[in-house]
Every structure is written in structure tokens, then in C-alpha cells.
Short mmCIF file of C-alpha atoms in Angstrom, two decimals:
data_model
loop_
_atom_site.label_atom_id
_atom_site.label_comp_id
_atom_site.label_asym_id
_atom_site.label_seq_id
_atom_site.Cartn_x
_atom_site.Cartn_y
_atom_site.Cartn_z
CA MET L 114 0.00 0.00 0.00
CA VAL L 115 1.31 3.44 -0.88
CA ALA L 116 0.80 6.20 1.68
CA PHE L 117 0.34 9.67 0.28
CA ASN L 118 1.70 12.39 2.48
CA ARG L 119 1.00 16.06 1.82
CA ASN L 120 4.34 17.01 3.36
CA PRO L 121 6.89 17.31 0.52
CA TRP L 122 9.79 16.45 2.86
CA PRO L 123 10.41 12.86 3.88
CA GLN L 124 10.05 12.18 7.56
CA SER L 125 12.22 9.75 9.44
CA PRO L 126 10.57 7.46 12.01
CA GLU L 127 12.60 9.08 14.82
CA SER L 128 11.49 12.61 13.98
CA ALA L 129 7.85 11.54 13.74
CA HIS L 130 7.79 11.07 17.50
CA ARG L 131 9.64 14.25 18.40
CA THR L 132 7.80 17.50 18.78
CA MET L 133 9.28 20.97 18.84
CA LYS L 134 8.86 22.61 22.21
CA THR L 135 8.64 26.36 22.34
CA PRO L 136 11.21 27.88 24.68
CA LYS L 137 9.76 29.30 27.86
CA PRO L 138 10.81 32.84 28.72
CA LYS L 139 13.29 33.09 31.57
CA GLN L 140 11.55 34.32 34.71
CA TRP L 141 12.67 37.64 36.17
CA THR L 142 14.08 37.45 39.68
CA ASP L 143 13.40 40.14 42.29
CA ARG L 144 17.08 41.05 42.15
CA GLU L 145 16.94 41.56 38.36
CA VAL L 146 13.85 43.75 38.64
CA GLN L 147 15.53 45.87 41.32
CA GLN L 148 18.66 46.16 39.20
CA LEU L 149 16.57 47.19 36.18
CA SER L 150 14.90 49.89 38.23
CA LYS L 151 18.23 51.10 39.63
CA LEU L 152 19.91 51.24 36.22
CA ALA L 153 16.94 53.08 34.72
CA ARG L 154 17.12 55.70 37.49
CA THR L 155 20.79 56.31 36.66
CA GLY L 156 19.80 57.05 33.06
CA ALA L 157 21.19 53.91 31.46
CA GLY L 158 19.79 53.06 28.04
CA VAL L 159 17.93 49.92 27.09
CA SER L 160 20.92 48.27 25.39
CA LYS L 161 23.20 48.91 28.38
CA ILE L 162 20.61 47.52 30.82
CA ALA L 163 20.01 44.49 28.58
CA ALA L 164 23.74 43.75 28.42
CA GLU L 165 24.12 44.18 32.18
CA LEU L 166 21.24 41.79 32.90
CA GLY L 167 21.99 39.32 30.10
CA ARG L 168 18.53 39.90 28.59
CA HIS L 169 17.17 40.93 25.21
CA ALA L 170 16.31 44.61 24.79
CA GLY L 171 12.65 43.74 24.13
CA SER L 172 12.48 41.78 27.36
CA VAL L 173 13.91 44.73 29.28
CA ARG L 174 11.39 47.12 27.68
CA ARG L 175 8.50 44.77 28.49
CA MET L 176 9.50 44.40 32.14
CA ALA L 177 10.08 48.14 32.51
CA ARG L 178 6.58 48.78 31.16
CA THR L 179 5.17 46.14 33.53
CA ILE L 180 6.73 47.73 36.63
CA GLY L 181 6.09 51.31 35.46
CA VAL L 182 9.70 52.37 34.87
CA LEU L 183 10.54 54.87 32.14
CA LEU L 184 13.58 54.04 30.05
CA LYS L 185 15.95 56.27 28.14
CA LYS L 186 16.09 55.50 24.42
#
């Protein structure tokens, strides 16, 4: 019997059982939030804060908005 598959790429038996898991965002610690707030008060920009915390700039902006901190562009 011939199985017709709509997927143009062949699929190995091993990959048929694997599923891609979406990465979960890293949780912010209280210390990181305090450091974000402190750095923002000193006038540090988003990219400097992101580098200091080891976070993406978008993540820093999102957390700053969540806690009500204004960031320098």
C-alpha cells in the first residue's frame, strides 16, 4: 500500500515522534527587577541595561513597562 503524504519532505521514524517545544521565557528574579529599576534611574539606556542583565532589549522594555519604569532610548 502506498501512503500519500501532503508534506513534501520525507520524515524519518525518529522525527515523527519528536515535537518541537517552544522555549519558555526566563523568569525575572526580584534582584533583576531591582537592578533594572536602579539602572533606569541612573539614566542607562535599554541596550546597556540588557547587556548588564543578560537579557534581550525587548524583554527589558516589556518588564520596565510592567513595573512602570521609564527608560531612556
